[in-house]
Structure formats: C-alpha cells, structure tokens
XYZ file of C-alpha atoms in Angstrom:
342
model
C 96.250 84.775 112.295
C 94.300 87.731 110.931
C 95.464 91.200 111.996
C 92.410 93.170 113.116
C 92.333 96.958 112.807
C 90.331 99.445 114.841
C 89.668 102.885 113.338
C 89.887 105.784 115.770
C 87.499 108.592 114.730
C 85.254 108.888 111.663
C 86.742 111.897 109.874
C 87.909 112.433 106.308
C 91.361 110.876 106.574
C 89.898 107.791 108.260
C 87.433 107.472 105.386
C 90.280 107.620 102.885
C 92.418 105.122 104.813
C 89.587 102.600 105.111
C 88.546 103.098 101.494
C 92.123 102.537 100.292
C 92.460 99.489 102.549
C 89.175 97.820 101.617
C 89.548 98.367 97.870
C 93.103 97.011 97.623
C 93.147 93.409 96.388
C 96.392 92.125 97.932
C 96.885 93.531 101.436
C 97.681 90.282 103.199
C 95.863 88.675 106.105
C 94.379 91.760 107.764
C 90.928 93.288 108.114
C 89.273 96.403 109.494
C 87.098 95.063 112.284
C 85.891 98.015 114.342
C 85.476 101.765 114.694
C 84.982 104.225 117.542
C 84.212 107.948 117.493
C 83.169 110.575 120.020
C 79.806 110.718 118.240
C 78.534 107.142 118.010
C 76.015 108.086 115.328
C 78.897 109.150 113.076
C 80.690 105.919 113.838
C 77.593 103.917 112.892
C 77.229 105.836 109.620
C 80.910 105.256 108.884
C 80.586 101.530 109.650
C 77.598 101.222 107.338
C 79.412 102.924 104.450
C 82.558 100.817 104.847
C 80.947 97.537 106.002
C 82.743 97.503 109.346
C 81.506 94.807 111.707
C 81.828 96.436 115.134
C 81.000 99.920 116.424
C 82.448 100.518 119.878
C 80.796 102.729 122.468
C 84.033 104.602 123.232
C 87.742 104.743 122.528
C 88.329 103.102 125.894
C 86.103 100.153 124.974
C 87.988 99.678 121.726
C 91.359 99.951 123.451
C 90.378 97.252 125.955
C 88.790 94.942 123.390
C 90.399 91.595 122.655
C 89.018 91.842 119.107
C 91.433 94.628 118.072
C 95.162 94.211 117.409
C 96.173 97.570 115.922
C 94.648 101.046 115.987
C 94.673 103.622 113.203
C 94.434 107.105 114.751
C 93.100 109.873 112.526
C 92.005 112.431 115.116
C 92.885 116.104 115.445
C 96.624 116.622 115.944
C 96.318 117.604 119.590
C 94.782 114.261 120.535
C 97.349 112.016 118.893
C 99.493 111.638 121.992
C 96.672 110.841 124.413
C 94.914 108.434 122.073
C 98.086 106.619 121.038
C 99.040 106.312 124.699
C 95.593 104.891 125.517
C 95.927 102.128 122.940
C 99.559 101.317 123.718
C 98.757 101.047 127.416
C 96.057 98.541 126.517
C 98.370 96.354 124.490
C 97.504 97.569 120.996
C 99.855 98.378 118.140
C 99.418 101.880 116.700
C 99.586 103.608 113.330
C 99.062 107.313 114.034
C 98.487 110.000 111.448
C 101.089 112.721 111.079
C 102.212 114.583 113.057
C 102.839 111.770 115.515
C 102.475 114.236 118.386
C 102.195 117.977 118.975
C 105.853 118.420 119.945
C 109.135 116.552 120.330
C 108.716 115.913 124.065
C 105.495 114.017 123.399
C 107.120 112.053 120.569
C 110.006 111.080 122.840
C 107.594 109.941 125.527
C 105.369 107.978 123.141
C 108.179 106.143 121.350
C 109.682 105.197 124.714
C 106.304 103.844 125.850
C 106.012 101.710 122.708
C 109.519 100.385 123.291
C 108.855 99.432 126.902
C 105.523 97.817 125.966
C 107.185 95.960 123.054
C 104.453 97.205 120.722
C 104.609 98.537 117.177
C 104.228 102.290 116.683
C 104.584 104.254 113.459
C 103.879 107.793 112.346
C 101.748 107.747 109.204
C 104.208 109.292 106.758
C 102.662 107.461 103.823
C 105.058 109.130 101.374
C 107.783 106.732 102.477
C 105.844 103.813 101.019
C 105.134 105.394 97.645
C 106.568 103.369 94.743
C 108.135 106.602 93.454
C 110.011 107.086 96.740
C 111.446 103.571 96.522
C 112.644 104.367 92.996
C 114.030 107.748 94.049
C 116.030 106.142 96.836
C 117.542 103.592 94.442
C 118.410 106.277 91.885
C 120.213 108.381 94.495
C 122.079 105.332 95.826
C 123.158 104.347 92.306
C 125.049 107.615 91.876
C 123.473 108.337 88.492
C 122.711 111.939 89.497
C 126.002 112.270 91.368
C 126.232 113.580 94.903
C 123.004 115.183 96.076
C 123.611 118.815 96.941
C 120.243 120.578 96.893
C 116.552 119.923 97.435
C 113.677 122.240 96.640
C 110.159 121.283 97.688
C 106.912 123.254 97.796
C 103.559 122.438 99.356
C 100.892 125.132 99.207
C 97.108 124.939 99.454
C 94.412 127.466 100.188
C 92.354 126.397 103.175
C 90.131 127.862 105.857
C 89.843 124.531 107.668
C 89.856 125.198 111.429
C 91.800 121.980 111.922
C 94.749 123.755 110.260
C 94.204 127.440 111.061
C 92.963 127.450 114.683
C 95.239 127.200 117.721
C 92.735 125.360 119.922
C 92.409 122.714 117.219
C 96.183 122.241 117.066
C 96.422 124.100 113.772
C 99.807 124.613 112.107
C 101.055 124.771 108.537
C 104.267 122.983 109.405
C 102.490 120.210 111.314
C 99.850 119.657 108.658
C 101.675 120.025 105.319
C 105.190 121.111 106.293
C 105.749 117.635 107.665
C 105.871 116.402 104.062
C 108.648 118.724 102.905
C 110.650 118.121 106.076
C 110.397 114.346 105.855
C 111.512 114.492 102.226
C 114.687 116.324 103.252
C 115.343 113.600 105.829
C 114.667 110.933 103.227
C 116.966 112.465 100.615
C 119.930 113.488 102.786
C 119.779 110.681 105.391
C 121.248 113.134 107.875
C 120.404 115.734 110.515
C 120.803 119.362 109.472
C 123.395 121.430 111.295
C 121.261 124.560 110.996
C 117.539 125.315 110.655
C 116.267 128.741 109.549
C 112.580 129.566 109.130
C 110.687 132.707 108.224
C 106.958 132.925 107.761
C 103.628 134.258 108.884
C 101.267 133.718 111.797
C 97.567 134.450 111.638
C 95.441 136.347 114.180
C 95.249 133.181 116.319
C 99.066 132.907 116.467
C 99.057 129.842 114.222
C 101.768 129.500 111.581
C 100.109 129.653 108.157
C 103.166 129.820 105.882
C 106.912 129.377 106.102
C 110.090 129.153 104.090
C 112.502 126.742 105.727
C 116.207 126.420 104.985
C 118.014 123.329 106.211
C 121.803 123.407 106.030
C 123.812 120.173 106.115
C 127.499 119.385 106.165
C 129.428 119.486 102.888
C 127.460 122.489 101.538
C 124.229 120.541 101.139
C 120.985 122.463 101.502
C 117.190 122.160 101.339
C 114.823 125.054 100.673
C 111.274 124.174 101.612
C 108.086 126.219 101.254
C 104.751 125.603 102.932
C 101.655 127.753 102.612
C 98.027 127.385 103.691
C 96.936 130.652 102.067
C 98.304 130.156 98.562
C 98.288 127.300 96.076
C 101.807 126.378 95.014
C 103.102 123.946 92.428
C 103.453 121.050 94.824
C 106.510 119.412 93.361
C 110.016 118.603 94.555
C 113.344 118.589 92.726
C 116.408 116.692 93.942
C 119.631 118.127 92.471
C 122.843 116.148 92.210
C 126.221 116.990 90.703
C 125.328 115.010 87.543
C 121.615 115.691 87.131
C 118.298 116.035 88.875
C 115.063 114.157 89.569
C 111.626 115.796 89.733
C 108.747 114.437 91.785
C 105.748 115.894 90.023
C 102.642 117.107 91.861
C 101.664 115.879 94.331
C 105.293 115.236 95.321
C 104.318 113.645 98.647
C 102.697 110.734 96.762
C 103.418 111.289 93.072
C 101.925 109.680 89.993
C 104.892 110.787 87.887
C 108.621 111.230 88.306
C 110.865 112.903 85.716
C 114.154 111.024 85.556
C 117.617 112.468 85.017
C 117.442 111.720 81.270
C 114.118 113.535 80.882
C 112.021 110.384 80.664
C 108.832 110.244 82.708
C 108.037 107.263 84.905
C 104.377 106.861 85.819
C 102.751 105.147 88.799
C 99.181 103.893 88.808
C 97.079 103.537 91.954
C 94.275 101.034 92.412
C 90.701 102.189 91.922
C 87.795 102.390 94.340
C 84.024 102.620 94.020
C 83.971 105.303 96.728
C 85.483 108.782 96.214
C 88.416 110.093 98.255
C 88.692 113.388 100.111
C 92.413 113.864 99.446
C 94.543 113.441 96.339
C 96.026 109.984 95.730
C 94.713 108.644 99.044
C 94.561 105.172 97.519
C 98.260 105.072 98.429
C 97.420 105.015 102.130
C 97.070 101.253 101.877
C 100.831 100.887 101.475
C 101.475 102.038 105.042
C 98.941 99.481 106.282
C 100.853 96.803 104.385
C 104.076 98.005 106.036
C 102.482 97.841 109.487
C 101.246 94.294 108.917
C 104.639 93.178 107.604
C 106.521 94.678 110.554
C 104.168 93.219 113.162
C 104.466 89.768 111.552
C 108.240 90.110 111.846
C 108.019 91.061 115.513
C 109.282 94.615 114.941
C 108.253 97.555 117.129
C 109.098 100.145 114.473
C 109.412 100.366 110.717
C 112.944 100.554 109.313
C 111.546 102.927 106.672
C 109.797 105.293 109.120
C 111.557 104.650 112.393
C 111.118 106.196 115.830
C 114.382 108.101 115.395
C 113.027 109.591 112.163
C 109.867 110.711 113.961
C 111.890 112.219 116.798
C 114.043 114.229 114.378
C 110.983 115.300 112.403
C 109.320 116.571 115.581
C 112.464 118.471 116.577
C 112.556 120.171 113.173
C 108.879 121.115 113.501
C 109.626 122.586 116.946
C 112.538 124.603 115.526
C 110.404 126.043 112.736
C 107.611 127.101 115.092
C 110.083 128.609 117.550
C 111.562 130.741 114.763
C 108.051 132.016 114.053
C 107.310 132.577 117.770
C 104.590 129.929 117.753
C 103.991 128.060 121.005
C 104.991 124.407 120.963
C 103.783 123.722 124.493
C 100.899 121.280 124.457
C 99.891 122.400 127.956
C 98.463 125.585 126.430
C 95.748 123.679 124.639
C 92.095 123.877 125.633
C 90.859 120.287 125.446
C 87.323 120.838 126.705
C 86.441 123.177 123.859
C 87.237 120.667 121.153
C 85.400 117.634 119.826
C 87.351 114.742 118.401
C 86.207 114.330 114.798
C-alpha cells in the first residue's frame, strides 16, 4: 500500500523537502499527494511547481482526509505543537520540522499523545540520517579514536529573518540552529549532561541571537557548542578521542566530507534535482522521509535513531539554554493572532 504524504504549509523548507523527495529515485512506495497552506493561492502555486495532485482548503480538511497517511509540518516553530496535535488527533502520522515544539512541556505532551494514539511521530533532525553520521557512529563504536572526551561544534549564520529574530514568530538561535549542535552532542556521547552552562546575547525583542553552550558529562567529557545568527562561523564539528579525532566539515549538520583519524577525506554525494534548493544540502531531507516510511511499515511509533526520548532531552537542553539567557520559554506568551502561518 502506498504511503501518502500531506505537506503542511508552502514555505521554503517544505519546498526543499518536496524537491528532495520527488527527485530521489529510490524512496520506496510513498508519494506526496496533497498540500495545505493558510493562503490557498500559495498552496496552488506550490502544487503546480511540484506536481502535487490535491490542494486542500484548510489544515483541518487535510487532517480529516482519508487520502493522507502522514503529514510533514514545516510551519513556524510556534505552530508545531498545535498542528502536530491536529493531525495526530485525526489519525495521521507526523514528521515535524525541528524544533518539535516550543518547549519541553509541549514535547512531553505531544509524544504522549502519539503514544496513546499509536501513531508515528518524529522530530525532523535530518542530520541523524546523513551517511556521514552513520559512518561517524561506527567509527566511534569501533574504538579507533579511543574514548571520546571532547566535542566542539559551531553553527553561525548572518540573518535578519523574522522567523529567527522575532519573539512573536517564535524566533530563537538555539531553536533554529542550536538544535543541530545540541543533537550532535547527544549523538556523540549517548548520554545526558550533568551540567549545562550557557552565555550569550538577546536582541531588542528578547530573543536569543547567539550563545556559547558548555555541556559537562560524567568522566570529564565535555562539549563546547557555539551558535550565532549575527556572525558567520566555520560550521564544522570535531570529535576528539584519546587516540585521534574526526572532523565533520561544513556544513557539519549534513556534511559532504568527513576527515578521518588518519587524515584521509571521505566524501558523500547527494542526488541532483532540476529545481534549486533554499538551504544547503537539502537533498538530504529525503533520508528522513525514507526513515519515516520504514518505521511506519514496521509498525513503529518512533524512530530508534531519533526517538521521543531524544526529542524530550533535546527540548530540555533548549529550555536550559534559554533560561540561562533569561529568555522566556513559556508558549503562553505568544501572540497567535498577529502571525500568519507560512
């Protein structure tokens, strides 16, 4: 039976996801069937570009449709919880862009809802499905670089995008790009830190725009992570062990190259597309769609590689960072009526 996707909103990340999906030659028995957006004209334009069969009148219509099995949610951060809840309550599986929700309370609530509904839910941490990340995991497990003791990762861009810099849009450096450095620490250490320290800067709208995060683990293991939305950094990560180190070259969150412990470079090639992408290496987004399809076929409600417990810990770390910077993590402070879903 074909797995039928519905795309929720017609923004840039949805374009990249659909483009990656449609241009990949071996994604299994799944299709993108429909789209819905707040502005139906945008949805119709999107459907025409990507050859999508059905344009729904509303998110509610899509959620209730018997023609959709799984929803991909690419809305503004502050709407992730409500939209994911809408689709889960209507019997649909969900792949939701990062961050899964605005805070850890919402993540706890949403993962519990998916469990009780016996439906699949995954946060779209596409890094986890990068071929380089699979190789990195095997290298660490092999012991060739010894015991991992230190991680350094940087993610810095210059942006004036209101989606990232404005409080009423759910803006946050740690939620938008910091999620990638935090998830890498989880991926490398396979553990919860015993201490989280963050220093950084808020803008005039009390949104965090940069931070340096230190995660301390047992056995003198440590991660130093930098995020910045006002400065371009060398967006690479280095994993240090007692016998050597591995470098994920830019962009570390979905790298084309990895420098091995012996200095050799391993390269990774992504499939091509006739349409351009908005974000670097977005062709790799298809790998999370393949994971979703595989898990649903197996009757799973979460991915072993990006589990609900991983998302809950990630949300707690994001809360800790924003608390250290005196940034509100309370979703009740948001002004929904002033915002349009993209």
